[in-house]
Tab-separated table of C-alpha atoms in Angstrom:
chain	number	residue	atom	x	y	z
A	10	UNK	CA	21.649	14.297	16.044
A	11	UNK	CA	19.980	16.263	15.110
A	12	UNK	CA	16.358	16.968	14.713
A	13	UNK	CA	14.566	15.800	10.955
A	14	UNK	CA	14.491	19.787	9.466
A	15	UNK	CA	13.723	21.157	5.828
A	16	UNK	CA	16.290	21.206	3.933
A	17	UNK	CA	18.454	24.572	2.349
A	18	UNK	CA	18.033	23.776	-1.764
A	19	UNK	CA	21.171	22.362	-4.001
A	20	UNK	CA	21.022	25.577	-5.975
A	21	UNK	CA	22.192	22.891	-9.334
A	22	UNK	CA	19.197	22.227	-12.288
A	23	UNK	CA	17.982	18.490	-13.579
A	24	UNK	CA	18.268	17.589	-16.431
A	25	UNK	CA	16.192	13.604	-15.690
A	26	UNK	CA	12.671	13.151	-15.757
A	27	UNK	CA	13.416	12.068	-11.798
A	28	UNK	CA	15.868	14.293	-10.768
A	29	UNK	CA	18.706	11.943	-8.690
A	30	UNK	CA	19.292	12.756	-5.632
A	31	UNK	CA	21.875	14.993	-4.310
A	32	UNK	CA	22.730	14.358	-0.451
A	33	UNK	CA	22.457	10.513	0.877
A	34	UNK	CA	22.003	10.800	4.964
A	35	UNK	CA	23.580	8.187	6.431
A	36	UNK	CA	22.781	6.431	9.621
A	37	UNK	CA	24.983	4.832	10.392
A	38	UNK	CA	23.675	3.320	14.109
A	39	UNK	CA	21.244	4.074	16.769
A	40	UNK	CA	23.546	3.688	19.233
A	41	UNK	CA	23.991	6.904	20.936
A	42	UNK	CA	25.564	8.366	24.655
A	43	UNK	CA	22.239	10.781	24.461
A	44	UNK	CA	19.039	10.341	25.407
A	45	UNK	CA	17.662	13.482	23.976
A	46	UNK	CA	13.830	13.916	24.531
A	47	UNK	CA	13.445	15.225	21.159
A	48	UNK	CA	15.701	12.316	18.959
A	49	UNK	CA	14.720	11.627	15.856
A	50	UNK	CA	15.431	8.513	15.366
A	51	UNK	CA	12.658	5.642	15.181
A	52	UNK	CA	11.144	4.761	18.417
A	53	UNK	CA	11.728	1.124	17.664
A	54	UNK	CA	15.552	1.417	17.299
A	55	UNK	CA	17.738	-0.577	15.214
A	56	UNK	CA	20.163	-2.932	17.557
A	57	UNK	CA	23.646	-2.802	16.419
A	58	UNK	CA	23.539	-6.228	15.216
A	59	UNK	CA	21.379	-5.463	12.143
A	60	UNK	CA	24.648	-2.805	11.275
A	61	UNK	CA	25.776	-2.924	7.898
A	62	UNK	CA	29.360	-3.610	7.546
A	63	UNK	CA	32.258	-1.526	6.638
A	64	UNK	CA	32.121	-3.165	3.485
A	65	UNK	CA	28.625	-2.241	2.438
A	66	UNK	CA	28.713	0.613	2.873
A	67	UNK	CA	31.416	1.038	1.174
A	68	UNK	CA	29.346	0.511	-1.953
A	69	UNK	CA	26.889	2.341	-1.441
A	70	UNK	CA	28.867	5.908	-0.997
A	71	UNK	CA	30.528	4.324	-4.609
A	72	UNK	CA	26.694	3.599	-5.665
A	73	UNK	CA	25.264	7.478	-4.730
A	74	UNK	CA	27.998	8.680	-6.311
A	75	UNK	CA	27.940	6.990	-9.414
A	76	UNK	CA	23.823	8.321	-9.088
A	77	UNK	CA	25.041	12.479	-8.842
A	78	UNK	CA	24.934	12.486	-4.603
A	79	UNK	CA	27.095	14.606	-3.926
A	80	UNK	CA	27.040	14.847	-0.687
A	81	UNK	CA	26.741	11.671	2.561
A	82	UNK	CA	25.430	12.510	5.588
A	83	UNK	CA	26.686	11.633	8.242
A	84	UNK	CA	24.335	11.193	11.501
A	85	UNK	CA	22.891	7.898	13.806
A	86	UNK	CA	22.495	8.340	17.089
A	87	UNK	CA	25.818	8.539	17.204
A	88	UNK	CA	28.371	8.050	13.774
A	89	UNK	CA	31.239	7.985	16.083
A	90	UNK	CA	29.859	4.896	17.842
A	91	UNK	CA	31.265	3.243	14.559
A	92	UNK	CA	34.073	1.971	15.665
A	93	UNK	CA	35.471	2.613	11.456
A	94	UNK	CA	33.883	5.683	11.104
A	95	UNK	CA	37.526	6.494	9.903
A	96	UNK	CA	37.294	4.361	7.023
A	97	UNK	CA	33.857	4.632	6.527
A	98	UNK	CA	35.129	9.041	6.411
A	99	UNK	CA	38.003	8.135	4.600
A	100	UNK	CA	35.764	5.764	1.853
A	101	UNK	CA	32.678	8.060	1.194
A	102	UNK	CA	35.304	10.892	0.471
A	103	UNK	CA	37.477	8.350	-1.903
A	104	UNK	CA	33.960	7.982	-3.588
A	105	UNK	CA	33.986	11.528	-4.415
A	106	UNK	CA	31.608	12.864	-1.620
A	107	UNK	CA	31.652	15.732	0.120
A	108	UNK	CA	31.475	14.582	3.548
A	109	UNK	CA	29.469	16.317	6.714
A	110	UNK	CA	30.003	14.168	10.291
A	111	UNK	CA	26.142	14.991	12.723
A	112	UNK	CA	27.825	14.347	15.843
A	113	UNK	CA	27.663	15.319	19.464
A	114	UNK	CA	30.934	15.127	19.859
A	115	UNK	CA	30.954	12.902	23.116
A	116	UNK	CA	33.586	10.421	22.093
A	117	UNK	CA	35.895	11.785	20.097
A	118	UNK	CA	38.946	12.953	20.937
A	119	UNK	CA	41.717	14.561	20.087
A	120	UNK	CA	44.109	12.303	17.862
A	121	UNK	CA	39.993	10.782	16.746
A	122	UNK	CA	39.603	14.048	15.262
A	123	UNK	CA	43.104	14.137	13.335
A	124	UNK	CA	42.099	10.735	12.257
A	125	UNK	CA	39.022	11.898	10.510
A	126	UNK	CA	40.518	14.654	8.515
A	127	UNK	CA	43.059	13.153	7.556
A	128	UNK	CA	40.879	10.859	5.929
A	129	UNK	CA	39.448	13.765	4.414
A	130	UNK	CA	36.378	15.089	6.371
A	131	UNK	CA	35.261	17.933	5.340
A	132	UNK	CA	32.325	19.105	7.485
A	133	UNK	CA	31.678	18.716	11.357
A	134	UNK	CA	28.300	19.353	12.717
A	135	UNK	CA	28.504	19.639	16.427
A	136	UNK	CA	25.230	19.726	18.545
A	137	UNK	CA	24.115	21.676	21.335
A	138	UNK	CA	21.123	20.910	23.813
A	139	UNK	CA	21.731	24.575	25.072
A	140	UNK	CA	24.176	27.380	25.860
A	141	UNK	CA	24.575	26.651	29.862
A	142	UNK	CA	25.232	22.583	31.196
A	143	UNK	CA	22.137	22.263	33.358
A	144	UNK	CA	19.293	22.541	31.179
A	145	UNK	CA	21.396	20.485	28.277
A	146	UNK	CA	21.913	17.999	30.405
A	147	UNK	CA	18.387	17.570	31.446
A	148	UNK	CA	17.922	17.600	27.879
A	149	UNK	CA	20.178	15.819	27.131
A	150	UNK	CA	20.192	12.666	29.595
A	151	UNK	CA	23.174	12.961	29.970
A	152	UNK	CA	26.598	14.888	31.394
A	153	UNK	CA	27.220	16.516	27.840
A	154	UNK	CA	28.357	19.892	27.483
A	155	UNK	CA	31.403	20.065	29.073
A	156	UNK	CA	32.776	17.293	26.631
A	157	UNK	CA	31.371	19.458	23.453
A	158	UNK	CA	33.456	23.405	24.767
A	159	UNK	CA	36.009	20.755	24.808
A	160	UNK	CA	35.720	20.018	21.283
A	161	UNK	CA	34.787	23.431	20.348
A	162	UNK	CA	38.571	23.500	21.355
A	163	UNK	CA	40.251	20.931	20.052
A	164	UNK	CA	38.478	21.769	16.066
A	165	UNK	CA	40.235	25.100	16.147
A	166	UNK	CA	43.383	23.224	14.923
A	167	UNK	CA	41.829	21.572	11.865
A	168	UNK	CA	41.094	23.315	8.189
A	169	UNK	CA	37.337	21.609	8.482
A	170	UNK	CA	34.213	23.576	8.163
A	171	UNK	CA	32.523	23.699	11.892
A	172	UNK	CA	28.490	24.338	12.373
A	173	UNK	CA	26.987	24.516	16.111
A	174	UNK	CA	23.620	22.776	15.914
A	175	UNK	CA	21.234	24.462	18.476
A	176	UNK	CA	18.180	22.123	18.972
A	177	UNK	CA	15.810	24.306	20.226
A	178	UNK	CA	12.579	24.471	22.273
A	179	UNK	CA	10.692	26.452	24.538
A	180	UNK	CA	13.174	25.794	26.922
A	181	UNK	CA	16.218	26.754	26.137
A	182	UNK	CA	14.343	29.556	22.774
A	183	UNK	CA	15.041	32.433	24.612
A	184	UNK	CA	18.584	31.874	25.245
A	185	UNK	CA	19.316	32.434	21.324
A	186	UNK	CA	22.035	35.549	22.230
A	187	UNK	CA	23.980	32.919	25.054
A	188	UNK	CA	24.362	30.772	21.920
A	189	UNK	CA	26.069	32.928	19.094
A	190	UNK	CA	28.426	34.457	21.567
A	191	UNK	CA	29.596	30.711	22.463
A	192	UNK	CA	29.884	29.889	19.069
A	193	UNK	CA	30.827	33.238	18.717
A	194	UNK	CA	34.330	31.381	21.214
A	195	UNK	CA	34.952	28.932	18.372
A	196	UNK	CA	35.875	28.829	14.717
A	197	UNK	CA	32.276	27.947	13.114
A	198	UNK	CA	31.547	29.689	10.206
A	199	UNK	CA	27.819	28.560	10.243
A	200	UNK	CA	25.505	28.167	13.128
A	201	UNK	CA	22.034	26.265	12.341
A	202	UNK	CA	18.793	26.397	14.914
A	203	UNK	CA	17.104	24.116	14.305
A	204	UNK	CA	13.472	24.601	16.060
A	205	UNK	CA	12.517	20.695	16.953
A	206	UNK	CA	10.118	18.824	14.568
A	207	UNK	CA	7.342	16.967	16.077
A	208	UNK	CA	7.961	13.829	14.958
A	209	UNK	CA	9.141	10.553	16.994
A	210	UNK	CA	10.707	11.183	20.594
A	211	UNK	CA	9.700	14.448	19.767
A	212	UNK	CA	6.605	13.843	18.613
A	213	UNK	CA	5.895	11.949	22.630
A	214	UNK	CA	7.502	14.629	24.053
A	215	UNK	CA	5.833	17.815	21.880
A	216	UNK	CA	3.309	19.543	24.275
A	217	UNK	CA	6.714	20.045	26.962
A	218	UNK	CA	8.370	21.277	23.258
A	219	UNK	CA	6.004	23.886	22.685
A	220	UNK	CA	7.820	27.560	21.835
A	221	UNK	CA	4.494	29.657	22.534
A	222	UNK	CA	3.587	32.434	19.793
A	223	UNK	CA	5.007	35.169	22.175
A	224	UNK	CA	8.570	33.144	22.255
A	225	UNK	CA	9.316	32.848	18.631
A	226	UNK	CA	8.601	36.434	17.461
A	227	UNK	CA	10.459	37.866	19.290
A	228	UNK	CA	13.076	34.887	18.167
A	229	UNK	CA	12.771	35.366	14.890
A	230	UNK	CA	13.763	39.254	16.219
A	231	UNK	CA	17.039	37.823	18.097
A	232	UNK	CA	17.872	35.937	14.493
A	233	UNK	CA	17.161	38.420	12.965
A	234	UNK	CA	19.832	41.287	14.221
A	235	UNK	CA	22.028	38.334	14.535
A	236	UNK	CA	22.495	38.016	11.398
A	237	UNK	CA	22.988	41.107	10.052
A	238	UNK	CA	25.721	41.312	12.366
A	239	UNK	CA	27.580	38.408	11.636
A	240	UNK	CA	27.051	39.136	8.153
A	241	UNK	CA	30.203	37.804	6.114
A	242	UNK	CA	31.533	35.951	10.062
A	243	UNK	CA	28.685	33.690	10.710
A	244	UNK	CA	25.775	32.472	8.523
A	245	UNK	CA	23.270	32.046	10.877
A	246	UNK	CA	20.276	30.083	9.728
A	247	UNK	CA	16.921	28.873	11.731
A	248	UNK	CA	14.084	27.022	11.405
A	249	UNK	CA	11.462	27.798	13.167
A	250	UNK	CA	8.678	25.039	13.549
A	251	UNK	CA	6.215	24.207	11.471
A	252	UNK	CA	3.268	24.769	13.855
A	253	UNK	CA	3.366	28.606	13.528
A	254	UNK	CA	3.686	28.000	9.590
A	255	UNK	CA	1.328	29.262	7.499
A	256	UNK	CA	2.616	27.291	5.238
A	257	UNK	CA	3.880	23.557	5.577
A	258	UNK	CA	7.297	22.830	4.816
A	259	UNK	CA	8.263	20.928	1.250
A	260	UNK	CA	9.431	17.779	3.100
A	261	UNK	CA	13.088	16.861	2.050
A	262	UNK	CA	12.617	19.348	-0.887
A	263	UNK	CA	9.408	17.287	-1.983
A	264	UNK	CA	9.434	13.081	-1.778
A	265	UNK	CA	12.073	11.209	-3.417
A	266	UNK	CA	13.270	14.975	-5.242
A	267	UNK	CA	16.819	15.209	-3.297
A	268	UNK	CA	17.419	12.995	-0.415
A	269	UNK	CA	17.755	9.475	0.009
A	270	UNK	CA	18.431	8.128	3.483
A	271	UNK	CA	19.810	4.663	4.715
A	272	UNK	CA	19.381	3.426	8.004
A	273	UNK	CA	21.842	1.443	10.153
A	274	UNK	CA	20.577	-2.003	9.362
A	275	UNK	CA	21.102	-0.773	4.804
A	276	UNK	CA	17.384	0.158	4.704
A	277	UNK	CA	16.471	2.896	2.237
A	278	UNK	CA	14.029	5.304	2.998
A	279	UNK	CA	12.676	8.859	1.828
A	280	UNK	CA	13.161	10.765	5.359
A	281	UNK	CA	14.073	10.021	8.844
A	282	UNK	CA	10.602	9.049	9.628
A	283	UNK	CA	9.144	7.535	7.012
A	284	UNK	CA	8.375	4.272	9.212
A	285	UNK	CA	5.776	5.502	10.356
A	286	UNK	CA	3.987	5.056	7.642
A	287	UNK	CA	1.802	2.641	8.088
A	288	UNK	CA	2.119	0.003	5.171
A	289	UNK	CA	5.361	0.990	3.161
A	290	UNK	CA	8.147	-1.376	2.503
A	291	UNK	CA	10.945	-0.750	2.325
A	292	UNK	CA	14.225	-2.000	0.465
A	293	UNK	CA	17.853	-2.883	1.559
A	294	UNK	CA	20.550	-1.951	0.332
A	295	UNK	CA	22.410	-5.133	0.685
A	296	UNK	CA	19.252	-6.803	-1.644
A	297	UNK	CA	18.970	-3.827	-4.611
A	298	UNK	CA	21.904	-1.878	-5.639
A	299	UNK	CA	20.960	2.210	-5.162
A	300	UNK	CA	19.879	2.983	-8.576
A	301	UNK	CA	17.061	0.436	-8.570
A	302	UNK	CA	16.284	1.502	-5.205
A	303	UNK	CA	15.439	5.477	-6.055
A	304	UNK	CA	14.556	5.038	-9.279
A	305	UNK	CA	11.922	1.528	-8.813
A	306	UNK	CA	11.013	1.577	-5.046
A	307	UNK	CA	8.033	1.415	-4.248
A	308	UNK	CA	8.283	3.487	-1.070
A	309	UNK	CA	10.077	6.554	-3.598
A	310	UNK	CA	7.435	6.300	-6.339
A	311	UNK	CA	4.935	6.582	-2.846
A	312	UNK	CA	4.528	10.224	-3.163
A	313	UNK	CA	7.047	11.392	-5.742
A	314	UNK	CA	4.752	13.785	-8.025
A	315	UNK	CA	1.197	15.107	-7.930
A	316	UNK	CA	-0.352	11.462	-8.661
A	317	UNK	CA	-1.309	11.126	-4.758
A	318	UNK	CA	-2.890	14.393	-3.813
A	319	UNK	CA	-5.781	15.284	-1.987
A	320	UNK	CA	-7.760	18.694	-2.256
A	321	UNK	CA	-6.732	21.394	-1.368
A	322	UNK	CA	-3.246	20.483	-2.422
A	323	UNK	CA	-4.100	18.792	-5.946
A	324	UNK	CA	-5.103	22.113	-7.251
A	325	UNK	CA	-3.201	24.529	-5.711
A	326	UNK	CA	-1.393	26.889	-6.881
A	327	UNK	CA	2.431	25.869	-4.133
A	328	UNK	CA	2.101	22.448	-4.835
A	329	UNK	CA	5.640	22.701	-7.274
A	330	UNK	CA	6.688	24.978	-4.087
A	331	UNK	CA	6.234	22.589	-1.172
A	332	UNK	CA	4.721	19.373	-2.505
A	333	UNK	CA	1.473	19.294	0.047
A	334	UNK	CA	4.167	19.442	3.375
A	335	UNK	CA	5.161	16.180	4.703
A	336	UNK	CA	4.298	13.134	4.730
A	337	UNK	CA	4.608	11.689	8.072
A	338	UNK	CA	3.662	14.396	9.286
A	339	UNK	CA	0.281	14.063	7.385
A	340	UNK	CA	-0.051	10.496	8.833
A	341	UNK	CA	0.736	11.271	12.752
A	342	UNK	CA	-2.009	14.186	12.447
A	343	UNK	CA	-4.678	13.160	9.791
A	344	UNK	CA	-4.493	9.785	10.412
A	345	UNK	CA	-3.870	9.692	6.249
A	346	UNK	CA	-0.590	9.822	4.435
A	347	UNK	CA	-1.644	11.019	1.536
A	348	UNK	CA	-3.659	13.905	3.370
A	349	UNK	CA	-2.612	17.563	2.738
A	350	UNK	CA	-0.187	19.005	5.774
A	351	UNK	CA	-2.450	19.565	8.799
A	352	UNK	CA	0.092	22.131	9.397
A	353	UNK	CA	-1.403	23.707	5.936
A	354	UNK	CA	-3.811	26.612	7.165
A	355	UNK	CA	-5.947	25.534	4.131
A	356	UNK	CA	-5.389	21.502	5.524
A	357	UNK	CA	-8.963	20.592	6.257
A	358	UNK	CA	-7.435	19.193	9.641
A	359	UNK	CA	-6.012	23.042	10.345
A	360	UNK	CA	-8.579	22.766	13.428
A	361	UNK	CA	-6.154	19.870	14.985
A	362	UNK	CA	-2.818	22.396	14.670
A	363	UNK	CA	-4.536	25.004	16.450
A	364	UNK	CA	-6.060	22.648	19.004
A	365	UNK	CA	-2.682	22.141	19.948
A	366	UNK	CA	-0.809	25.629	19.891
A	367	UNK	CA	-3.763	26.953	22.268
A	368	UNK	CA	-3.009	24.526	24.202
A	369	UNK	CA	0.962	25.267	24.996
A	370	UNK	CA	-0.052	29.131	24.573
A	371	UNK	CA	-2.550	28.908	27.451
A	372	UNK	CA	-0.586	26.745	29.504
A	373	UNK	CA	-0.104	27.988	33.364
A	374	UNK	CA	3.438	29.317	34.026
A	375	UNK	CA	4.646	26.138	35.462
A	376	UNK	CA	5.637	25.521	32.148
A	377	UNK	CA	7.085	28.822	30.863
A	378	UNK	CA	9.699	29.482	32.822
A	379	UNK	CA	11.510	31.506	30.264
A	380	UNK	CA	9.320	33.659	29.542
A	381	UNK	CA	8.102	36.882	31.994
A	382	UNK	CA	4.484	35.825	34.194
A	383	UNK	CA	3.746	35.298	37.366
A	384	UNK	CA	5.499	32.698	38.672
A	385	UNK	CA	2.984	29.723	39.637
A	386	UNK	CA	2.109	29.929	43.556
A	387	UNK	CA	1.798	26.431	44.636
A	388	UNK	CA	4.771	24.617	45.789
A	389	UNK	CA	6.401	22.321	43.412
A	390	UNK	CA	6.033	18.898	44.545
A	391	UNK	CA	10.006	17.756	46.853
A	392	UNK	CA	12.632	16.496	44.975
A	393	UNK	CA	12.360	17.948	42.505
A	394	UNK	CA	12.913	21.443	40.386
A	395	UNK	CA	10.404	23.645	39.704
A	396	UNK	CA	10.411	23.189	35.872
A	397	UNK	CA	10.843	20.344	35.151
A	398	UNK	CA	8.430	18.080	32.890
A	399	UNK	CA	8.077	14.966	32.870
A	400	UNK	CA	10.558	13.887	30.062
A	401	UNK	CA	10.106	10.805	27.722
A	402	UNK	CA	14.108	10.120	27.001
A	403	UNK	CA	15.139	7.971	24.807
A	404	UNK	CA	16.796	4.690	25.472
A	405	UNK	CA	20.164	3.652	24.194
A	406	UNK	CA	19.046	0.319	20.913
A	407	UNK	CA	21.070	-3.321	22.159
B	23	UNK	CA	38.923	42.212	5.099
B	24	UNK	CA	37.113	42.191	2.548
B	25	UNK	CA	37.358	41.682	-1.804
B	26	UNK	CA	36.870	46.170	-1.715
B	27	UNK	CA	40.299	45.935	-1.071
B	28	UNK	CA	42.874	44.930	-3.447
B	29	UNK	CA	45.835	43.632	-2.220
B	30	UNK	CA	43.552	40.475	-0.005
B	31	UNK	CA	43.890	37.536	-0.873
B	32	UNK	CA	41.271	35.816	-0.753
B	33	UNK	CA	41.110	31.879	-0.678
B	34	UNK	CA	38.881	29.363	-0.200
B	35	UNK	CA	37.293	28.881	3.423
B	36	UNK	CA	37.236	25.247	5.383
B	37	UNK	CA	35.333	22.920	4.076
B	38	UNK	CA	34.488	24.780	0.576
B	39	UNK	CA	36.094	23.214	-2.185
B	40	UNK	CA	36.054	22.742	-5.780
B	41	UNK	CA	34.201	18.863	-7.001
B	42	UNK	CA	33.055	17.892	-10.412
B	43	UNK	CA	29.871	16.037	-10.222
B	44	UNK	CA	28.154	15.074	-14.089
B	45	UNK	CA	31.157	16.488	-15.905
B	46	UNK	CA	29.990	19.978	-14.114
B	47	UNK	CA	32.200	21.672	-11.229
B	48	UNK	CA	30.691	22.388	-8.758
B	49	UNK	CA	31.930	24.453	-5.018
B	50	UNK	CA	30.669	22.676	-2.058
B	51	UNK	CA	30.152	24.647	0.865
B	52	UNK	CA	28.364	23.360	4.112
B	53	UNK	CA	24.615	22.597	3.551
B	54	UNK	CA	25.108	24.156	-0.514
B	55	UNK	CA	26.631	23.783	-3.833
B	56	UNK	CA	26.867	26.034	-6.282
B	57	UNK	CA	27.571	25.131	-9.661
B	58	UNK	CA	29.872	27.239	-11.105
B	59	UNK	CA	30.839	27.912	-15.169
B	60	UNK	CA	33.023	30.548	-17.009
B	61	UNK	CA	33.949	32.753	-15.320
B	62	UNK	CA	32.445	31.763	-11.783
B	63	UNK	CA	35.214	28.750	-12.443
B	64	UNK	CA	37.521	31.731	-13.051
B	65	UNK	CA	37.358	33.342	-10.363
B	66	UNK	CA	36.744	30.199	-8.021
B	67	UNK	CA	39.972	28.771	-9.121
B	68	UNK	CA	41.959	31.781	-8.273
B	69	UNK	CA	40.951	32.132	-4.986
B	70	UNK	CA	43.922	29.944	-3.552
B	71	UNK	CA	45.399	33.088	-0.746
B	72	UNK	CA	47.461	33.812	-3.449
B	73	UNK	CA	46.679	35.283	-5.904
B	74	UNK	CA	45.642	39.408	-4.306
B	75	UNK	CA	41.688	40.483	-5.469
B	76	UNK	CA	43.196	43.431	-8.207
B	77	UNK	CA	44.613	39.880	-9.832
B	78	UNK	CA	42.043	38.022	-10.668
B	79	UNK	CA	40.748	40.734	-11.526
B	80	UNK	CA	43.594	41.498	-14.095
B	81	UNK	CA	43.415	38.179	-15.221
B	82	UNK	CA	40.316	38.167	-16.186
B	83	UNK	CA	39.897	41.397	-18.076
B	84	UNK	CA	42.372	39.580	-19.833
B	85	UNK	CA	40.873	36.764	-20.709
B	86	UNK	CA	37.163	38.355	-20.877
B	87	UNK	CA	39.008	41.053	-23.033
B	88	UNK	CA	35.661	42.186	-24.852
B	89	UNK	CA	33.808	43.215	-22.243
B	90	UNK	CA	34.723	46.748	-20.332
B	91	UNK	CA	36.748	46.405	-17.477
B	92	UNK	CA	35.000	48.554	-14.951
B	93	UNK	CA	32.119	45.688	-16.010
B	94	UNK	CA	34.536	42.884	-15.452
B	95	UNK	CA	35.543	44.450	-12.441
B	96	UNK	CA	32.633	45.838	-10.960
B	97	UNK	CA	30.891	41.984	-11.700
B	98	UNK	CA	33.881	39.869	-9.476
B	99	UNK	CA	34.145	42.519	-6.266
B	100	UNK	CA	30.478	41.761	-6.750
B	101	UNK	CA	30.773	37.412	-6.810
B	102	UNK	CA	33.288	37.665	-3.704
B	103	UNK	CA	31.371	39.575	-2.141
B	104	UNK	CA	28.383	36.782	-2.914
B	105	UNK	CA	31.116	34.400	-1.780
B	106	UNK	CA	32.042	36.291	1.105
B	107	UNK	CA	28.029	36.387	2.723
B	108	UNK	CA	28.169	32.194	2.047
B	109	UNK	CA	30.875	32.698	3.967
B	110	UNK	CA	33.201	30.362	0.808
B	111	UNK	CA	35.614	32.843	1.834
B	112	UNK	CA	38.909	33.760	4.116
B	113	UNK	CA	40.935	36.895	2.989
B	114	UNK	CA	44.401	37.063	4.137
B	115	UNK	CA	46.549	40.102	4.148
């Protein structure tokens, strides 16, 4: 599972008043062999017994394609935990969608990979927790790194696009060069370095995950250098943590404008984190067609357009660029989903974000092992490595 | 190998393919989609690992015979370079 991120805009003009969605995020299951401390799944995970059937998903893919959706992002949890994953890939591809699989690679073997590619899989996004085994295993709460390296070798045998997704945070942001080197040994044509964004499990662990300002500045320099060096060979993309940004991200390309997420149970959401907004009710694809949900569901209407905006968004020149930022972040930090995203420098509640950043940037070296600085004087507690924080790990649903 | 070498044969990279949506031809790529029309479609349709860059240039110069030949070549090389930057092409010798 990758963290929530703002997505690249598709370069396509819209014609109707409500533009059609371009991507369908299919959260096939919340089951996952990893327990990542920044997982973007909700704190209340949906159990296997509530998951949509193969037939329901196939119908959703057909409806999505006729609604104008171009791409299906298979994610989770771990989408490979679905035993019907090959059938689902085939169903989405034959509906006319571009099929993207976002995976940890853990439940994969060579024959499963061959079957997925034969079924029409276009693109694999293999998640990495870092370039070093020990830290990767710590972050994912399981022994996972070695298997990912095996998957890189298997993928070389197939004509399928490969992106390596590195989730970036305080503990690994100083290792970007090692991650690029790892990607260069693979067949990847794209690397996505996405800083953790603070929802779900990541929100609970944010004080340990946020990089310092110095770390971030250095990382931006590294990325620029690597982008130049690798141009034409590997596309390198970087998503910075929006807590450090001057303006908010245009989250999901604007509420109900480009993306639709279907949760394992069939609930249709405008974004991954929309459960955190109190009072939003979600329609289920078992009860309604996708077009009806997209055009009429109260949840999708709620923050579409500009009518819901408050000052300073309401009269801001940037309101058509960033749409007031992220509604879920406004809900989490401001306690009001219609407030200006508090990461915006113009937001009344920006001081709240600044206070969080101040705490991170003044923290002693004990929680900043990656950067140069004096070592802590006191001895670490017994039985624990000196820099290991007390993570809140994501469990596996029933 | 780049588009600058007229003898190379561009081919869409893995995970990059032409598709159609609402009567519109689209080049789909990992996390990107480009709407194609006219010359851009003519170019991408010839990125099949068989046409050399030189052949693509010659064929488009015939199709767009009213345009200045030199300009057509420059535009094609520029477009191929852009697609390469997007990592949508492999160039075969």
